[in-house]
Coordinates of C-alpha atoms and ligand atoms in Angstrom, one line a residue:
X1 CA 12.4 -102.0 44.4
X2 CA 9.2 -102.0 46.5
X3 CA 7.0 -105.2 46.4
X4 CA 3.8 -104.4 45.8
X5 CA 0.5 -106.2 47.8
X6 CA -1.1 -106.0 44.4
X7 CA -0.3 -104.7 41.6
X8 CA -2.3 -103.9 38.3
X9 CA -1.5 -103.4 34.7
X10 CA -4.0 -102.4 32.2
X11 CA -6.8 -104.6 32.8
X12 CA -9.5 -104.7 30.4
X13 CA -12.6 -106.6 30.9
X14 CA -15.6 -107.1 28.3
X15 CA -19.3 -108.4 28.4
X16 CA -20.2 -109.1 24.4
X17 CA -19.3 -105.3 23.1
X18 CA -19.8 -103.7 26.2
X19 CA -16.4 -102.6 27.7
X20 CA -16.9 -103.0 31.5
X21 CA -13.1 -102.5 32.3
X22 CA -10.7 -100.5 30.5
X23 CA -7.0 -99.9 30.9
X24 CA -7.0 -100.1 34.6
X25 CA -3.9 -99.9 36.3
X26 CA -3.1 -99.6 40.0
X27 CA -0.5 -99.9 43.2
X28 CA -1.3 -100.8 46.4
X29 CA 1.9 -101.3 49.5
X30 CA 1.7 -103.3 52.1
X31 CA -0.9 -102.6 54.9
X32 CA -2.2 -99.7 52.2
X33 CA -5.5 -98.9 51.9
X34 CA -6.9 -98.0 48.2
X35 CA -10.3 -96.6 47.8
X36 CA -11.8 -97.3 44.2
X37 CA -15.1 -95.1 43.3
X38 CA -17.1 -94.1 41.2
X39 CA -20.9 -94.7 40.2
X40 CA -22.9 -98.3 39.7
X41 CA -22.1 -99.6 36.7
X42 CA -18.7 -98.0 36.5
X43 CA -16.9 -101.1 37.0
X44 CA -16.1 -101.4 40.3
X45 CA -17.2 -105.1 41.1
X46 CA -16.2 -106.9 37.5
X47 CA -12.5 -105.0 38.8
X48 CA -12.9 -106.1 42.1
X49 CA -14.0 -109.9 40.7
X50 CA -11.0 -110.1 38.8
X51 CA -8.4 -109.5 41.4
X52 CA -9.5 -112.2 43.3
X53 CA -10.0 -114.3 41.0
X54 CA -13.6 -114.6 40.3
X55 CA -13.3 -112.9 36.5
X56 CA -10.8 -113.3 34.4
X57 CA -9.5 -110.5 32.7
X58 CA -9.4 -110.2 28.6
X59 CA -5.9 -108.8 29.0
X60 CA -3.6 -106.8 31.9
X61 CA -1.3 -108.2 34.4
X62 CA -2.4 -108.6 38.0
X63 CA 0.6 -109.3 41.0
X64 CA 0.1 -110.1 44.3
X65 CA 2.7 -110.0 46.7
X66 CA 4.7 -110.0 43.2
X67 CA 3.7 -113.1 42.0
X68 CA 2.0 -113.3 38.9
X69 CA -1.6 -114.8 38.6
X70 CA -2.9 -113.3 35.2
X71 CA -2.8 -117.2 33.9
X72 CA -5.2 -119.8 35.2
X73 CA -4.2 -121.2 38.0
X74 CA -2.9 -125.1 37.3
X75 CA -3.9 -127.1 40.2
X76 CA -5.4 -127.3 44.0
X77 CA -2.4 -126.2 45.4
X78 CA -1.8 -123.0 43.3
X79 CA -5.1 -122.4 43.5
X80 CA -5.3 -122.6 47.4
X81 CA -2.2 -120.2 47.9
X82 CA -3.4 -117.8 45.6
X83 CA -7.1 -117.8 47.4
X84 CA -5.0 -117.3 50.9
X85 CA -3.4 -114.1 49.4
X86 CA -6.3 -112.3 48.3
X87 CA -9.7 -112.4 50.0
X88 CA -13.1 -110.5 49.4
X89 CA -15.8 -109.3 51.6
X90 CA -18.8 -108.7 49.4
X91 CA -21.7 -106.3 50.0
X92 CA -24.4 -108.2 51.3
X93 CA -24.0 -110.0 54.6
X94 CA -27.6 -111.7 53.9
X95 CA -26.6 -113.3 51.0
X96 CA -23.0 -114.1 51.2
X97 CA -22.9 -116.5 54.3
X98 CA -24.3 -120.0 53.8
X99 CA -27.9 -119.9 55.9
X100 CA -27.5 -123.5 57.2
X101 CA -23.8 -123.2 58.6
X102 CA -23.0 -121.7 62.4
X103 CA -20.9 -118.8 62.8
X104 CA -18.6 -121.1 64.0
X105 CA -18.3 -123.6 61.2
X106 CA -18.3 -120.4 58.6
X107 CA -15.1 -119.3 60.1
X108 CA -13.6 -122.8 60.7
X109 CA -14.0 -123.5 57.4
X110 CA -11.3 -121.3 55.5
X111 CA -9.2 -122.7 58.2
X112 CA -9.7 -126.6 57.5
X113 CA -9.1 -125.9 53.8
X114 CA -5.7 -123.5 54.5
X115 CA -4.4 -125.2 56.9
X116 CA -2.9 -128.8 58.7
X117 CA -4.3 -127.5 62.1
X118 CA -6.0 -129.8 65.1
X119 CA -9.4 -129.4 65.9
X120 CA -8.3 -127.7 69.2
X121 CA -6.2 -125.5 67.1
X122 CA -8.7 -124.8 64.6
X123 CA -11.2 -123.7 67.2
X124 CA -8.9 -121.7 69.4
X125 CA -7.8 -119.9 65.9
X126 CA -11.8 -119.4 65.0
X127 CA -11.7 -117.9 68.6
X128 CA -9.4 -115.5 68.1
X129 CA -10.7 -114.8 64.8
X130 CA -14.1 -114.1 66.3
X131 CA -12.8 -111.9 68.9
X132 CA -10.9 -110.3 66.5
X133 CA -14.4 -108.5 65.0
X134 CA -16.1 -108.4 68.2
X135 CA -18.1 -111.5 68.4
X136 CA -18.1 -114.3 71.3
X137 CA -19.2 -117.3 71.8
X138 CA -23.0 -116.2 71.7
X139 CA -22.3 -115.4 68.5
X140 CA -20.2 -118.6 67.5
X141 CA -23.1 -120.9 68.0
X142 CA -25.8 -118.6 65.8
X143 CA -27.0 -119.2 62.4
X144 CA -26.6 -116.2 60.2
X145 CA -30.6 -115.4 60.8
X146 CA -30.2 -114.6 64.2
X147 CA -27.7 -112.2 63.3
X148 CA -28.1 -108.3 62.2
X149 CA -26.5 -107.2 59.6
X150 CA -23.4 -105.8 61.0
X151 CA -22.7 -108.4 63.0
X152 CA -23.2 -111.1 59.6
X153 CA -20.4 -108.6 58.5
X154 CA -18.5 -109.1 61.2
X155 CA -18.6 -112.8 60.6
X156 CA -17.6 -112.5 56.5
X157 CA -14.8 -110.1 57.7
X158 CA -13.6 -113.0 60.2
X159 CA -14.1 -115.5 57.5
X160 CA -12.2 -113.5 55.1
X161 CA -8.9 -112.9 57.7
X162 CA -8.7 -116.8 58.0
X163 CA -6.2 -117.3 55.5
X164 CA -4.1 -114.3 56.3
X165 CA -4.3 -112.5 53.1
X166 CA -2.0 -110.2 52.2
X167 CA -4.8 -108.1 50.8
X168 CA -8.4 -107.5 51.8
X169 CA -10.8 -106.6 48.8
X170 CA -14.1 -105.2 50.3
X171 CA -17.0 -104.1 47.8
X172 CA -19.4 -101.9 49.2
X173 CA -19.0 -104.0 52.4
X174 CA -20.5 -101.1 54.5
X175 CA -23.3 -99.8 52.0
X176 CA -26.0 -101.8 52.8
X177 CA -25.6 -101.2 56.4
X178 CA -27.2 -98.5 58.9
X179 CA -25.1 -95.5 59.1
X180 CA -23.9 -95.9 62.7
X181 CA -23.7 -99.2 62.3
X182 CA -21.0 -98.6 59.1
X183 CA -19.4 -96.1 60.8
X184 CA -18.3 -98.8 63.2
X185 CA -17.9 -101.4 60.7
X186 CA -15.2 -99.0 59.4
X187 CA -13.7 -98.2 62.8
X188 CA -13.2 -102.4 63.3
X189 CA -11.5 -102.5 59.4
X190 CA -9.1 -99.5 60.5
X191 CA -8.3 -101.1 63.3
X192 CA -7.6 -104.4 61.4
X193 CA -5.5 -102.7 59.3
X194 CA -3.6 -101.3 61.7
X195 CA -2.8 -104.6 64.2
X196 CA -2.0 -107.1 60.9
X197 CA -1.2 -104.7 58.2
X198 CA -3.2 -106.3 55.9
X199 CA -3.7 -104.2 52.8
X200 CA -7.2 -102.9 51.7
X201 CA -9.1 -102.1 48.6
X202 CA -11.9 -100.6 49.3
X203 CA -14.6 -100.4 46.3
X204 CA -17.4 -97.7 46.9
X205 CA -20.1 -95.3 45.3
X206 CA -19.8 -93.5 48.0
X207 CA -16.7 -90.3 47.9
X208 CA -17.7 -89.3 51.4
X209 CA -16.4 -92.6 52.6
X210 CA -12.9 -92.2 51.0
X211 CA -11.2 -89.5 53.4
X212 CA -12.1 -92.0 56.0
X213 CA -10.8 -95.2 55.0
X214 CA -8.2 -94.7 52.2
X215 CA -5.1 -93.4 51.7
X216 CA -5.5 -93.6 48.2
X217 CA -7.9 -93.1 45.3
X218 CA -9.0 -94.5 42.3
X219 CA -11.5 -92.7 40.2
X220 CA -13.4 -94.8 37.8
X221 CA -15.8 -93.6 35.4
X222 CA -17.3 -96.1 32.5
X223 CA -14.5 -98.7 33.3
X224 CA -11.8 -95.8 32.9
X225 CA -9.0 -94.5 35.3
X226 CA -10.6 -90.9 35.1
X227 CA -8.2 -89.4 38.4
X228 CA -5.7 -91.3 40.7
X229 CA -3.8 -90.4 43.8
X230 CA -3.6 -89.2 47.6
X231 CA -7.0 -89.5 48.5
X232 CA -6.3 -86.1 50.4
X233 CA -5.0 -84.7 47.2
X234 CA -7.8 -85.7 45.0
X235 CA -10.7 -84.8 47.5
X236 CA -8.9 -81.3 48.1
X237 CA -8.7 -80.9 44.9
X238 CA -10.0 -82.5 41.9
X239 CA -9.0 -82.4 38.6
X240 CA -11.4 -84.5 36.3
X241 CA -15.2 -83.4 36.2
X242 CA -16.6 -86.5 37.1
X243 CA -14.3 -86.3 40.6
X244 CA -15.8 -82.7 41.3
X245 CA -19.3 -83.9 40.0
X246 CA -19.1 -87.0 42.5
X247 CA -18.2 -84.7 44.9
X248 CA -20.8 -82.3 44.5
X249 CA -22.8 -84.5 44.5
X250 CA -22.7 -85.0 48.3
X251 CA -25.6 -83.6 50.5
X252 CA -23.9 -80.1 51.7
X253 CA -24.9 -76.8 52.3
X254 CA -26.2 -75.5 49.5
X255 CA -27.0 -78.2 47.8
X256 CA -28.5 -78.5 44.8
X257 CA -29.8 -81.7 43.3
X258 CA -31.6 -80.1 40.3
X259 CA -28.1 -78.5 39.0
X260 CA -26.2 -81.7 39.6
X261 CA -28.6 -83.7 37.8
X262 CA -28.2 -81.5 34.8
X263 CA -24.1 -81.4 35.3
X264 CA -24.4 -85.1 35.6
X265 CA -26.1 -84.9 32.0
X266 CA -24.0 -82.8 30.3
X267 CA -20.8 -84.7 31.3
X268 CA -22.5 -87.5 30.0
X269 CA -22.9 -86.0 26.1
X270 CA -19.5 -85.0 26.7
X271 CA -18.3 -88.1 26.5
X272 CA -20.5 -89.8 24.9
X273 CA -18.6 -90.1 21.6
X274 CA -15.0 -91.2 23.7
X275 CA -14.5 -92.1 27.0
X276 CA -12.7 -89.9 29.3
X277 CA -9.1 -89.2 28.7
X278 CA -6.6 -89.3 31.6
X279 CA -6.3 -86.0 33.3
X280 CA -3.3 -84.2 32.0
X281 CA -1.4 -84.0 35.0
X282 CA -1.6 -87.2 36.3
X283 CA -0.9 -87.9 40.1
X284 CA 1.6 -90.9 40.4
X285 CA -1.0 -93.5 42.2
X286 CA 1.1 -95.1 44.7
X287 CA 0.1 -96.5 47.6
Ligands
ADP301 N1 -21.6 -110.8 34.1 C1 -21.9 -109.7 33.4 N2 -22.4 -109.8 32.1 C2 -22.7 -108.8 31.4 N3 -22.5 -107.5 31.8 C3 -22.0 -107.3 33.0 C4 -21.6 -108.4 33.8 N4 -21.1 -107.9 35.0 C5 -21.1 -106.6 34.9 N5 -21.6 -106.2 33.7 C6 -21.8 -104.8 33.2 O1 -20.5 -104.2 33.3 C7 -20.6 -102.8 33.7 C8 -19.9 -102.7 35.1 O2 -20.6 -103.4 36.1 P1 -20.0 -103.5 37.5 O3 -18.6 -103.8 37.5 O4 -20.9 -104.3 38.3 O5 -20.2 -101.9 38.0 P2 -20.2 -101.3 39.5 O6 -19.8 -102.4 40.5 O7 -19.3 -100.1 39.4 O8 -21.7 -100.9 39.7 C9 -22.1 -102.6 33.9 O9 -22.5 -102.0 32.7 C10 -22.7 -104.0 34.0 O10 -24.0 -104.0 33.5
MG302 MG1 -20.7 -103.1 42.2

């Protein structure tokens, strides 16, 4: 039997009578990297929120490192492990680090929290932490203000490896970045991956992103599984509409934003009446 970073069951999530999350299920292994996409307002982040923690999920299972956390967690020490195995990095770097805390002190303290350490262990692990994504001591003495953006990144990726989590949730960490700038944002994260085989789940509107960063997809379209798989697979070679409409929807030769608008409308009435059914042939979604 494999154990599973994470592992997902049918989650369903609800705001009043809006359905923000239906029936989502998911793999992910060990040092795996799943890509999640699909419009804004799919569902992406109330997902995202509720595998770490920060939503709790009307029904569905979720399993990390095959423990079950679908209850509340009872207690400071239950709570801490499960925060150590399942960290997020979310998409603004100007509003998620505190404005009044040193880059230092941000990444020292996960550690003081996780971990009986020594001050001169602590800062020798914030060290390597910060060395880790690229930053030095400059860096380590800043307030987040003096920082750009991909640098505050840098510093919630850091943050984020403190606790050694098995898995790494990152929603749209990357979009509100400059393209050169993401593209080595990304390079860093593979690398990451790589050297500590830390698991990602990477949550993005973006389907040109995917080839580069998963080996796994997950399309979601109004809180639905429309199309799982191999990313290669699935970007070769699409099978629900909404894949190939996401993916012609990418600026290419040829393009033609008038046409997809009016696909993009269509598929809408389609479905208007019932949300998309599973494609037929589904792709086993393992990761
Ligand atoms: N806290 C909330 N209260 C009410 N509705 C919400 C809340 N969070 C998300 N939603 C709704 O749930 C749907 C999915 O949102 P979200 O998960 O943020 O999508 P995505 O990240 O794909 O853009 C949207 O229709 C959104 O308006
Ligand atoms: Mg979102």
């Amino acid at each position: 039997m494999t154990e599973y970073a994470l592992e997902v069951e049918n989650l369903r999530k609800t705001f009043g009578d809006h359905v923000a999350v239906d029936d989502v299920s998911l793999t992910l292994r060990p040092g795996g990297s799943l890509a999640i996409v699909g419009e804004s307002g799919s569902g992406k982040t109330t997902t995202a929120r509720m595998l770490v923690g920060l939503e709790r999920p009307d029904s569905g299972r979720i399993r990390v490192a095959g423990r079950d956390r679908s209850g509340a967690a009872r207690g400071r020490a239950t709570r801490l492990a499960r925060a150590r195995e399942i960290q997020m990095v979310f998409q603004d770097p100007y509003l998620s680090l505190d404005p009044r805390v040193t880059v230092a002190a941000c990444v020292e303290e996960p550690l003081r929290l996780h971990f009986a350490m020594t001050s001169a262990e602590r800062r020798a692990r914030r060290d390597e932490l910060l060395a880790r994504v690229g930053l030095g001591e400059r860096e380590a003495d800043a307030l987040p203000r003096r920082l750009s953006g991909g640098q505050r990144q840098r510093v919630a990726i850091a943050r984020a490896l403190a606790t050694e989590p098995k898995v790494l949730i990152l929603d749209e960490a990357t979009a509100a970045l400059d393209v050169s700038i993401q593209a080595q944002i990304l390079d860093l994260l593979a690398e990451i991956r790589r050297d500590t085989g830390v698991a990602y789940v990477f949550v993005t509107h973006n389907l040109a992103l995917v080839r580069h960063v998963a080996d796994d997809v997950l399309v979601l379209y109004r809180g639905r599984v429309a199309e799982s798989g191999p990313a290669r697979d699935v970007l070769a070679a699409p099978e629900h509409p909404y894949t190939r409409l996401l993916l012609h929807s990418l600026p290419h030769r040829g393009w033609d934003p008038a046409r997809i608008a009016a696909d993009r409308r269509a598929l809408a009435t389609a479905t208007r009446e019932r949300p998309p059914a599973p494609t037929s042939e589904k792709r086993s979604v393992t990761s």
